[in-house]
Amino acid sequence: MRRLANNPSNGILKRNRLCLAVAIALVPVASYAQQEALVSSEVELGAGYVNKDAWKFGGYNGLGDEGAYLIGNIELRSRDRETARWWGLTGTNLGLSSRNLRFDLGTQGSYRLWAEYDQLEKRGNDTGRTLFNGAGSSSLTLPAGFAGIATTDTTQALRAAKVDPFLQKLDLRQERQNYVAGLSARLGRGWEASANFRHEKKDGIKLTGGVFGNSGGNPRSSLIPEPVDYETNQLEAALAYATQKMQFKASYYLSLFNNDNTSLTWQNPYRQIAGWTAASAGFPTGIGQLALPPENQFHQLAINGGYNPTQTTRLGYTLSIGRMTQDEPFLPYAATPGIVINTPLPRSSLDGQVNTTLANLNFTSRVLPRLTLRGSYRFDDRDDRTPRAQYLYIGADSQSPQSGVATNRARTNLPLSHQQNLVKLDADYRLFAGTKLNAGYDYDQIRRELEEVAKTKEHTLRFGVRRSIAENVTGAVSYARSQRRYDGYHDIPFEESFSPEYRATLTAATAWDNNPLMRKYNFSDRDRDRLKFNVSASPQQSVTLGLSADYYKDQHESEKNPLLGRQEAKGTTYTLDAAFTPAEKVTTHAYYTHDNYKSRQQNRSFASATKAAAGLEGPFAGDWFVGVDNEADTFGVGFKLTGFRGRIDFGADLTYTTSTGHVDPQSVGTSTALPLPENITRLTALQLFAKYQLQKNAWAKLSLLHQKYKESDWAWDNVRPTEMANVISTGQLPPDYTVTALGLSYIYRFQ
Amino acid sequence: MRVVPRLDLLRMLGMLGAALLLVAASPAALAQPAPGKASPEEVCKGCHLDYFNGYAASKHGVKGDERTPASMGGCLACHGDAALEHAAKGGGKGVGGIFSFSNPKVPAEEKAKVCLTCHQSGARVNWQLSSHANNDVACSSCHSVHAGDKDKVRIKATQFEVCGSCHRTQRAQINYPSHHPIKEGKVVCSSCHQPHGSVGPNMLVKGTVNETCYTCHAEKRGPFLWEHPPVREDCTNCHTPHGSINTPLLKARGPWLCQQCHSAQFHPSTLYSGTGLPPPTGNAAQQLLARSCLNCHTQVHGSNHPSGPRWTR
């Protein structure tokens, strides 16, 4: 017989069974059958009412529309203690578009089967409008009678006169429906097999942008509805073996993504402009075509496991190899009629293939009674084997075909490979009872192909202490210092993607696309400091207080002067927590969290005439900075009381969240900078419930959900559909609502 | 040295024979005492009825499964044989040396070791690698094994209450304007994280950040003809998963988020400010308002269109 707490390694527990007989003699015997099990079976049925349409309120909960809804929740379970047979049927939100229904069946320790249906509707902004017919389909057309926006429509009023009469409501929403089935079975002698299959259907409409034009000077865009009609099938199958000393699992993961729409086409609502070299690009002949997410597959084989060579040492390993593929036939360079392609596509499809390898070795060992060492090595490789080819692209369905490759339109694709080697070492030392010291070191090396930086190395030192200051006070503080450096920064994407013939047409000072002073933040040199702190205290058994804080600062360095890109980022969060249990059946809690993120970046504004100078170090007339200061404060308070007057349970939760997004543009040169208003959100959410016991196994429940929300966002505030000269927007409004959902239900418990 | 009361000593000696017989008894005999004898479960139940009921209603309490505590000595399987001494001495906090999972003086590692005796396989195979293990989080810190099927952390609707009690920043972030449907109960922490340890960063369920995201967002997996490097490397280069004040879950707003990497001639390098607001303040800049850069460069996750190297197709 295995004994868990009596494991010989457990020095705390060394007891014999001497007292068993004593206890047997002293304790009265009671029958299990007479006790109420916590495996309960309940059905809840009722009705609710939402007093107002509010898409944001119903973002994910299925309560976005005004009107009545059905409350339906079930939880039916049966477990036989003697035979181990069990089954369960659970359903939540059955009357809403956020419903879930799951059935489980099995014999514990032998096999288990399950099936599940899950629905999730994501509501998007429904206050916008669109010019196009066919929202939700892969082909958008302009309404009859629409005359097209001309270059002479230079004012918002003129554009509105052309567009507004034809605008129609645009309801953005997507829905996922998941069907899951699975089984697991013990095969004996420590072996177990399992499989889980998930089929997801996702459909709906989301917003995207459809542009005509080929440079910053002549784009004409519309925000258009993109159809979502996806299917994803995922299978996970595993065979596992386990003993107390070693565990092993071999698994296979398959993910197949399918999109019913390969592309989205739309008519150009803008009349021809001078910059479009394709004469047919403008209204009414111009047709744009976007590539929608292509069908793709992912296969992965993995083994992982662990081994305990001694009672105090654990070894672990993982090896997985995977392959992502994508080979959907290419769309043509252009869909606009009249653009005759004179150079065929170099390939008919991508034949994209990425091989992935992940290996991990790790160990944990208590080498001394007070000292534990841990270490791990991770190898993560993404090897992109996708063939490269040169494509002579047509700029957004508006350009004449290119002849020759001495042009910036001759571009070669850049398959992206990267490889990570990460070593982590840690030592924990228990100084004395309740106090643990920690020191650690990480070495993280990442190699990349066809990016600006071929290799980064990051060293991290970590220190921490965790202490039980008293039986009712615990605290921890940790500090980590990281330093990341790259080995050379070169404009590889430019050299590898643009043709040599085109690059030869440029002078040395202008032979670049992205400013050579730019250092992209995901691999630029960086010093990071991070400090974490928390303390928790229970001055009385009924009171718990907590304070936690997290601070980090990233300082991006560069050998260039100035550094373009992110220069600095800081994050500060802290939380105050309190819980109070004044009586056995009363619980209360309150918390406050402050969250702040700040960053500072530099860039410089330049045109073709000033390009050469803009790439040089030192001050430049177009230099500018932007500071970002995002702040959020969340306050929550709640209580729950059970058994009030023997029959009533009730509780409440109130959450108030406010956020402020502040962007501070600053010009130090010739650029003009004006301040931007702050973007502000305010959310007040109140949740109440009260349950009244009608009979021994029946309750009436009243539930209330009340939210008040307001958002200001200068990106959409006062932006009418034709506000921008070259983009037809949706004119959607930021959410602003006060909504109440009230429900009354009857709960019956089967006993 | 503690003096054992004489009466107790005599009583204990008097029971010695019976106890020795039990020690020598087979495991099956221990788990299922002969008719008329109370099992350890029933001994404990005398004082801890609520705990017992919760245990009996849980998977641990199933006698028909040879792996469960119910088949291996009942309460003693986890709380140790000292539980009997605890009972014999009349109970009380810490009396008798019972192994208590709520005793803060018992290291989390020792508590976990009890559970791992049976549960090291499956999802717990990397437990020792986890941040939870390294930060002295015990299994019992999150799980309630005496709660029948009502273990809050294993129920979708209540899991976040458990996780959020320690992960307080995330508890606040799920209320931000842009968030995954966590507070709505449709995505739970364990949808993305493996709290028992994994080889992925931040204890993610898959080996990398992106593989984890692709389980729900497979349309972004590609490979694409025109890849966007930061996207392909790590979704969190631009997104923050728990909640953001910048839709959709962005770390910063456009166009400046894009301009932290892009600085090409003309509009990619232009400073956007209040000059781009709608009139009368500004001139309604197409690169600033609505979706900013994404008004035109909409395919930021990659494009498979031959004319898409600038992510407009």
XYZ file of N, CA, C and O in Angstrom, chain A residues 254-392:
556
model
N -2.623 18.042 -33.565
C -2.948 18.406 -34.941
C -3.876 19.603 -34.914
O -4.845 19.634 -34.160
N -3.581 20.573 -35.728
C -4.461 21.734 -35.851
C -4.627 22.058 -37.325
O -3.649 22.308 -38.037
N -5.860 22.039 -37.787
C -6.158 22.331 -39.192
C -7.042 23.557 -39.251
O -8.127 23.570 -38.661
N -6.569 24.563 -39.936
C -7.365 25.782 -40.072
C -7.899 25.887 -41.490
O -7.163 25.690 -42.463
N -9.178 26.194 -41.590
C -9.811 26.326 -42.900
C -10.624 27.618 -42.946
O -11.302 27.964 -41.985
N -10.506 28.322 -44.040
C -11.263 29.562 -44.231
C -12.126 29.409 -45.472
O -11.606 29.130 -46.557
N -13.422 29.571 -45.304
C -14.315 29.428 -46.449
C -14.121 30.524 -47.485
O -14.542 30.383 -48.632
N -13.515 31.619 -47.079
C -13.276 32.723 -48.009
C -11.772 32.907 -48.215
O -11.036 33.091 -47.244
N -11.353 32.866 -49.434
C -9.926 33.065 -49.688
C -9.585 34.540 -49.836
O -8.441 34.934 -49.631
N -10.586 35.329 -50.223
C -10.296 36.746 -50.439
C -11.545 37.576 -50.203
O -12.656 37.051 -50.107
N -11.324 38.864 -50.102
C -12.423 39.819 -50.004
C -12.234 40.846 -51.114
O -11.175 41.487 -51.199
N -13.214 40.978 -51.957
C -13.122 41.983 -53.019
C -14.146 43.087 -52.765
O -15.202 42.846 -52.176
N -13.785 44.270 -53.194
C -14.700 45.406 -53.029
C -14.479 46.407 -54.160
O -13.394 46.487 -54.728
N -15.529 47.138 -54.432
C -15.462 48.160 -55.477
C -14.832 49.430 -54.917
O -15.083 49.810 -53.769
N -14.045 50.055 -55.734
C -13.401 51.293 -55.309
C -14.430 52.433 -55.316
O -14.999 52.746 -56.361
N -14.673 53.050 -54.174
C -15.649 54.155 -54.162
C -15.049 55.487 -54.598
O -15.761 56.494 -54.635
N -13.772 55.511 -54.899
C -13.110 56.765 -55.292
C -12.892 56.793 -56.798
O -12.444 55.804 -57.399
N -13.133 57.928 -57.357
C -12.863 58.093 -58.789
C -11.354 58.180 -59.028
O -10.588 58.438 -58.108
N -10.974 57.957 -60.248
C -9.558 57.910 -60.622
C -8.813 59.173 -60.177
O -9.333 60.291 -60.307
N -7.600 58.959 -59.661
C -6.755 60.115 -59.330
C -5.443 59.988 -60.086
O -5.087 58.912 -60.571
N -4.730 61.075 -60.114
C -3.553 61.135 -60.982
C -2.469 60.130 -60.586
O -1.756 59.608 -61.420
N -2.342 59.852 -59.324
C -1.242 58.997 -58.871
C -1.409 57.530 -59.212
O -0.466 56.748 -59.068
N -2.606 57.162 -59.628
C -2.837 55.736 -59.931
C -2.508 55.493 -61.408
O -3.203 55.978 -62.298
N -1.495 54.743 -61.629
C -1.060 54.536 -63.016
C -1.939 53.550 -63.755
O -1.915 53.498 -64.981
N -2.662 52.744 -63.044
C -3.634 51.861 -63.702
C -4.882 52.679 -63.982
O -5.564 53.134 -63.049
N -5.188 52.858 -65.248
C -6.251 53.777 -65.630
C -7.630 53.321 -65.175
O -8.553 54.121 -65.042
N -7.760 52.038 -64.899
C -9.075 51.509 -64.530
C -9.237 51.356 -63.023
O -10.205 50.758 -62.556
N -8.299 51.893 -62.265
C -8.326 51.643 -60.821
C -9.483 52.358 -60.124
O -9.986 51.903 -59.099
N -9.907 53.489 -60.649
C -10.923 54.280 -59.957
C -12.337 53.784 -60.176
O -12.586 52.855 -60.953
N -13.231 54.417 -59.459
C -14.653 54.118 -59.613
C -15.070 54.396 -61.054
O -14.653 55.401 -61.606
N -15.853 53.597 -61.683
C -16.558 52.428 -61.140
C -15.895 51.094 -61.458
O -16.459 50.054 -61.143
N -14.727 51.141 -62.116
C -14.154 49.867 -62.579
C -13.192 49.234 -61.585
O -12.945 48.026 -61.638
N -12.609 50.037 -60.712
C -11.574 49.519 -59.815
C -12.094 48.479 -58.828
O -13.140 48.679 -58.202
N -11.384 47.391 -58.721
C -11.736 46.328 -57.774
C -10.522 46.052 -56.895
O -9.413 45.820 -57.403
N -10.739 46.075 -55.620
C -9.663 45.716 -54.684
C -9.858 44.301 -54.182
O -10.989 43.801 -54.117
N -8.762 43.680 -53.839
C -8.851 42.311 -53.338
C -7.843 42.108 -52.212
O -6.641 42.291 -52.386
N -8.375 41.728 -51.070
C -7.536 41.405 -49.904
C -7.408 39.889 -49.793
O -8.392 39.165 -49.991
N -6.226 39.428 -49.431
C -6.073 37.996 -49.124
C -6.560 37.766 -47.702
O -6.133 38.453 -46.773
N -7.458 36.834 -47.532
C -7.918 36.487 -46.185
C -7.042 35.364 -45.635
O -6.305 34.720 -46.389
N -7.085 35.142 -44.330
C -6.163 34.153 -43.731
C -6.230 32.809 -44.464
O -7.318 32.251 -44.657
N -5.092 32.310 -44.898
C -5.080 31.086 -45.697
C -5.224 29.820 -44.844
O -4.881 29.811 -43.649
N -5.694 28.780 -45.493
C -5.741 27.471 -44.836
C -4.335 27.074 -44.426
O -3.368 27.284 -45.164
N -4.231 26.496 -43.257
C -2.895 26.054 -42.819
C -3.023 24.884 -41.859
O -4.115 24.607 -41.334
N -1.921 24.214 -41.652
C -1.903 23.032 -40.788
C -0.728 23.107 -39.825
O 0.303 23.702 -40.128
N -0.910 22.457 -38.709
C 0.204 22.309 -37.760
C 0.144 20.896 -37.191
O -0.896 20.458 -36.685
N 1.244 20.194 -37.313
C 1.375 18.851 -36.733
C 2.521 18.905 -35.730
O 3.565 19.500 -36.005
N 2.332 18.252 -34.614
C 3.402 18.267 -33.606
C 3.429 16.932 -32.858
O 2.401 16.440 -32.385
N 4.613 16.389 -32.756
C 4.849 15.192 -31.946
C 5.670 15.608 -30.738
O 6.596 16.421 -30.853
N 5.344 15.050 -29.597
C 6.085 15.453 -28.395
C 6.239 14.280 -27.445
O 5.387 13.380 -27.385
N 7.337 14.282 -26.747
C 7.490 13.390 -25.600
C 7.924 14.253 -24.429
O 8.672 15.218 -24.584
N 7.412 13.951 -23.296
C 7.904 14.631 -22.109
C 7.717 13.726 -20.906
O 6.940 12.759 -20.940
N 8.488 14.010 -19.899
C 8.394 13.167 -18.726
C 9.329 13.616 -17.629
O 9.985 14.660 -17.717
N 9.372 12.838 -16.607
C 10.218 13.144 -15.472
C 10.667 11.874 -14.778
O 10.084 10.798 -14.967
N 11.702 12.025 -13.981
C 12.279 10.873 -13.297
C 12.806 11.331 -11.948
O 13.417 12.402 -11.844
N 12.530 10.542 -10.936
C 13.036 10.850 -9.594
C 14.128 9.842 -9.243
O 13.828 8.767 -8.730
N 15.385 10.151 -9.535
C 16.450 9.189 -9.226
C 16.615 8.970 -7.723
O 17.025 7.891 -7.289
N 16.323 10.006 -6.941
C 16.349 9.870 -5.489
C 15.114 10.575 -4.936
O 14.365 11.221 -5.675
N 14.966 10.490 -3.643
C 13.813 11.143 -3.013
C 13.902 12.661 -3.088
O 12.909 13.360 -2.917
N 15.081 13.180 -3.342
C 15.256 14.635 -3.288
C 15.630 15.238 -4.635
O 15.967 16.418 -4.706
N 15.609 14.434 -5.661
C 16.017 14.939 -6.975
C 14.970 14.609 -8.021
O 14.420 13.509 -8.038
N 14.711 15.573 -8.868
C 13.744 15.410 -9.949
C 14.382 15.842 -11.258
O 14.969 16.930 -11.352
N 14.270 14.998 -12.263
C 14.765 15.329 -13.592
C 13.570 15.384 -14.546
O 12.647 14.574 -14.437
N 13.596 16.319 -15.447
C 12.488 16.433 -16.396
C 13.005 16.662 -17.803
O 14.112 17.183 -17.999
N 12.215 16.287 -18.778
C 12.630 16.468 -20.164
C 11.400 16.652 -21.054
O 10.316 16.153 -20.765
N 11.612 17.358 -22.117
C 10.574 17.550 -23.141
C 11.264 17.640 -24.494
O 12.305 18.291 -24.631
N 10.692 16.998 -25.458
C 11.156 17.159 -26.833
C 9.931 17.173 -27.724
O 9.113 16.246 -27.692
N 9.783 18.226 -28.476
C 8.661 18.258 -29.417
C 9.149 18.739 -30.771
O 10.012 19.627 -30.854
N 8.634 18.128 -31.799
C 8.953 18.573 -33.150
C 7.637 18.816 -33.882
O 6.678 18.062 -33.723
N 7.595 19.906 -34.605
C 6.352 20.273 -35.265
C 6.587 20.772 -36.678
O 7.727 21.065 -37.074
N 5.511 20.854 -37.410
C 5.602 21.369 -38.771
C 4.350 22.172 -39.086
O 3.232 21.681 -38.954
N 4.566 23.431 -39.483
C 3.466 24.276 -39.940
C 3.562 24.360 -41.461
O 4.655 24.584 -41.987
N 2.448 24.186 -42.124
C 2.467 24.287 -43.584
C 1.300 25.145 -44.071
O 0.266 25.235 -43.408
N 1.517 25.739 -45.204
C 0.481 26.579 -45.815
C 0.764 26.624 -47.310
O 1.882 26.950 -47.726
N -0.212 26.246 -48.102
C 0.038 26.180 -49.544
C -1.209 26.571 -50.334
O -1.525 25.950 -51.349
N -1.887 27.566 -49.871
C -3.088 27.988 -50.586
C -2.702 28.689 -51.896
O -1.750 29.479 -51.909
N -3.419 28.422 -52.974
C -3.080 29.079 -54.252
C -3.062 30.593 -54.098
O -3.923 31.180 -53.447
N -2.080 31.200 -54.742
C -1.973 32.659 -54.664
C -3.105 33.334 -55.419
O -3.592 32.816 -56.433
N -3.475 34.490 -54.936
C -4.357 35.376 -55.680
C -3.515 36.068 -56.754
O -2.277 36.091 -56.663
N -4.154 36.637 -57.753
C -3.369 37.384 -58.755
C -2.785 38.655 -58.141
O -3.241 39.123 -57.111
N -1.801 39.227 -58.815
C -1.201 40.472 -58.323
C -2.242 41.566 -58.144
O -2.146 42.395 -57.261
N -3.231 41.560 -59.018
C -4.255 42.612 -58.958
C -5.588 42.071 -59.442
O -5.645 41.160 -60.274
N -6.652 42.641 -58.901
C -8.000 42.210 -59.301
C -8.676 43.225 -60.204
O -9.670 42.924 -60.853
N -8.156 44.439 -60.212
C -8.767 45.472 -61.039
C -8.686 45.096 -62.519
O -7.588 44.816 -63.019
N -9.821 45.080 -63.213
C -9.792 44.754 -64.641
C -8.933 45.779 -65.396
O -8.908 46.959 -65.038
N -8.234 45.319 -66.375
C -7.421 46.236 -67.164
C -5.968 46.252 -66.751
O -5.121 46.767 -67.478
N -5.658 45.732 -65.583
C -4.247 45.622 -65.195
C -3.746 44.284 -65.744
O -4.080 43.218 -65.226
N -3.019 44.384 -66.811
C -2.541 43.170 -67.483
C -1.140 42.837 -66.950
O -0.213 43.640 -67.079
N -1.021 41.712 -66.347
C 0.254 41.329 -65.738
C 1.210 40.831 -66.824
O 0.881 39.919 -67.585
N 2.374 41.458 -66.909
C 3.320 41.040 -67.945
C 4.405 40.101 -67.419
O 5.164 39.534 -68.183
N 4.496 39.972 -66.112
C 5.436 39.014 -65.536
C 4.645 38.088 -64.630
O 4.044 38.549 -63.662
N 4.587 36.836 -64.965
C 3.753 35.942 -64.159
C 4.309 35.778 -62.752
O 5.493 36.063 -62.482
N 3.460 35.310 -61.888
C 3.897 35.021 -60.519
C 5.013 33.986 -60.547
O 4.985 33.045 -61.351
N 6.001 34.124 -59.679
C 7.093 33.144 -59.669
C 6.653 31.773 -59.169
O 7.320 30.773 -59.426
N 5.564 31.752 -58.442
C 5.047 30.491 -57.915
C 3.522 30.573 -57.929
O 2.944 31.658 -57.901
N 2.893 29.446 -57.924
C 1.432 29.460 -57.878
C 0.916 29.434 -56.440
O -0.242 29.732 -56.168
N 1.780 29.024 -55.537
C 1.410 29.032 -54.115
C 2.708 29.095 -53.321
O 3.809 28.944 -53.868
N 2.573 29.271 -52.018
C 3.773 29.532 -51.212
C 4.579 28.272 -50.928
O 5.792 28.315 -50.846
N 3.919 27.165 -50.739
C 4.565 25.947 -50.241
C 5.302 26.270 -48.937
O 6.434 25.849 -48.700
N 4.635 27.028 -48.095
C 5.258 27.456 -46.841
C 5.408 26.305 -45.861
O 4.498 25.491 -45.698
N 6.567 26.247 -45.272
C 6.816 25.176 -44.301
C 7.745 25.694 -43.210
O 8.817 26.228 -43.488
N 7.312 25.530 -41.994
C 8.136 25.906 -40.844
C 8.269 24.687 -39.941
O 7.259 24.093 -39.538
N 9.497 24.304 -39.675
C 9.736 23.192 -38.755
C 10.067 23.744 -37.382
O 10.881 24.668 -37.254
N 9.444 23.209 -36.388
C 9.709 23.686 -35.028
C 10.282 22.560 -34.172
O 9.894 21.398 -34.323
N 11.194 22.929 -33.317
C 11.778 21.977 -32.370
C 11.849 22.654 -31.012
O 12.316 23.787 -30.904
N 11.382 21.969 -30.033
C 11.494 22.473 -28.665
C 12.065 21.358 -27.799
O 11.527 20.246 -27.776
N 13.156 21.665 -27.137
C 13.736 20.690 -26.216
C 13.941 21.371 -24.880
O 14.306 22.548 -24.814
N 13.691 20.645 -23.833
C 13.880 21.202 -22.489
C 14.390 20.109 -21.564
O 13.857 19.001 -21.552
N 15.439 20.431 -20.841
C 15.947 19.539 -19.798
C 15.944 20.322 -18.505
O 16.320 21.501 -18.484
N 15.519 19.719 -17.452
C 15.507 20.445 -16.190
C 15.743 19.507 -15.013
O 15.497 18.300 -15.110
N 16.224 20.093 -13.946
C 16.427 19.306 -12.732
C 16.119 20.155 -11.511
O 16.228 21.393 -11.534
N 15.717 19.508 -10.470
C 15.549 20.122 -9.149
C 16.123 19.144 -8.143
O 15.802 17.958 -8.186
N 16.976 19.627 -7.268
C 17.578 18.708 -6.310
C 17.821 19.409 -4.977
O 18.383 20.503 -4.924
N 17.368 18.783 -3.936
C 17.702 19.298 -2.608
C 19.025 18.660 -2.214
O 19.076 17.555 -1.680
N 20.098 19.356 -2.524
C 21.432 18.775 -2.342
C 21.848 18.761 -0.874
O 22.664 17.948 -0.461
N 21.316 19.689 -0.113
C 21.526 19.721 1.333
C 20.146 19.930 1.962
O 19.223 20.408 1.290
N 20.013 19.590 3.218
C 18.687 19.767 3.817
C 18.124 21.175 3.640
O 16.919 21.367 3.534
N 18.995 22.175 3.582
C 18.514 23.555 3.450
C 18.695 24.132 2.050
O 18.270 25.248 1.787
N 19.388 23.412 1.210
C 19.756 23.980 -0.083
C 19.142 23.193 -1.235
O 19.337 21.977 -1.347
N 18.416 23.896 -2.079
C 17.830 23.285 -3.276
C 18.389 23.986 -4.506
O 18.429 25.227 -4.557
N 18.816 23.197 -5.456
C 19.321 23.745 -6.707
C 18.361 23.383 -7.835
O 17.806 22.277 -7.857
N 18.192 24.312 -8.746
C 17.342 24.042 -9.897
C 18.045 24.526 -11.151
O 18.792 25.524 -11.112
N 17.794 23.855 -12.228
C 18.386 24.289 -13.485
C 17.555 23.812 -14.658
O 16.856 22.798 -14.569
N 17.599 24.568 -15.723
C 16.888 24.130 -16.926
C 17.605 24.667 -18.157
O 18.271 25.706 -18.118
N 17.458 23.924 -19.219
C 17.986 24.352 -20.515
C 16.856 24.223 -21.527
O 16.162 23.199 -21.579
N 16.680 25.257 -22.297
C 15.603 25.275 -23.295
C 16.186 25.589 -24.662
O 16.964 26.544 -24.827
N 15.801 24.791 -25.622
C 16.190 25.006 -27.012
C 14.902 25.125 -27.813
O 14.094 24.199 -27.844
N 14.708 26.280 -28.413
C 13.474 26.527 -29.161
C 13.858 26.986 -30.556
O 14.469 28.041 -30.716
N 13.526 26.187 -31.535
C 13.977 26.477 -32.886
C 12.775 26.580 -33.825
O 11.929 25.684 -33.862
N 12.729 27.676 -34.550
C 11.739 27.845 -35.612
C 12.523 27.946 -36.904
O 13.235 28.923 -37.142
N 12.417 26.924 -37.715
C 13.197 26.839 -38.943
C 12.249 26.998 -40.124
O 11.523 26.076 -40.477
N 12.252 28.184 -40.700
C 11.324 28.482 -41.782
C 11.932 28.042 -43.110
O 12.897 28.643 -43.594
N 11.373 26.976 -43.678
C 11.887 26.407 -44.936
C 11.113 26.908 -46.152
O 11.216 26.323 -47.225
N 10.338 27.924 -45.975
C 9.523 28.446 -47.073
C 10.431 28.944 -48.207
O 11.381 29.697 -47.960
N 10.140 28.540 -49.437
C 11.000 28.986 -50.545
C 10.883 30.485 -50.776
O 9.821 31.073 -50.606
N 11.986 31.053 -51.160
C 12.011 32.483 -51.445
C 11.881 32.714 -52.945
O 12.349 31.904 -53.747
N 11.250 33.812 -53.294
C 11.103 34.164 -54.714
C 10.894 35.661 -54.811
O 10.563 36.333 -53.826
N 11.118 36.172 -55.992
C 10.946 37.608 -56.206
C 9.566 37.891 -56.822
O 9.174 37.248 -57.793
N 8.859 38.842 -56.244
C 7.507 39.191 -56.680
C 7.505 40.646 -57.148
O 8.027 41.526 -56.449
N 6.901 40.893 -58.294
C 6.785 42.259 -58.829
C 5.379 42.760 -58.505
O 4.454 42.639 -59.308
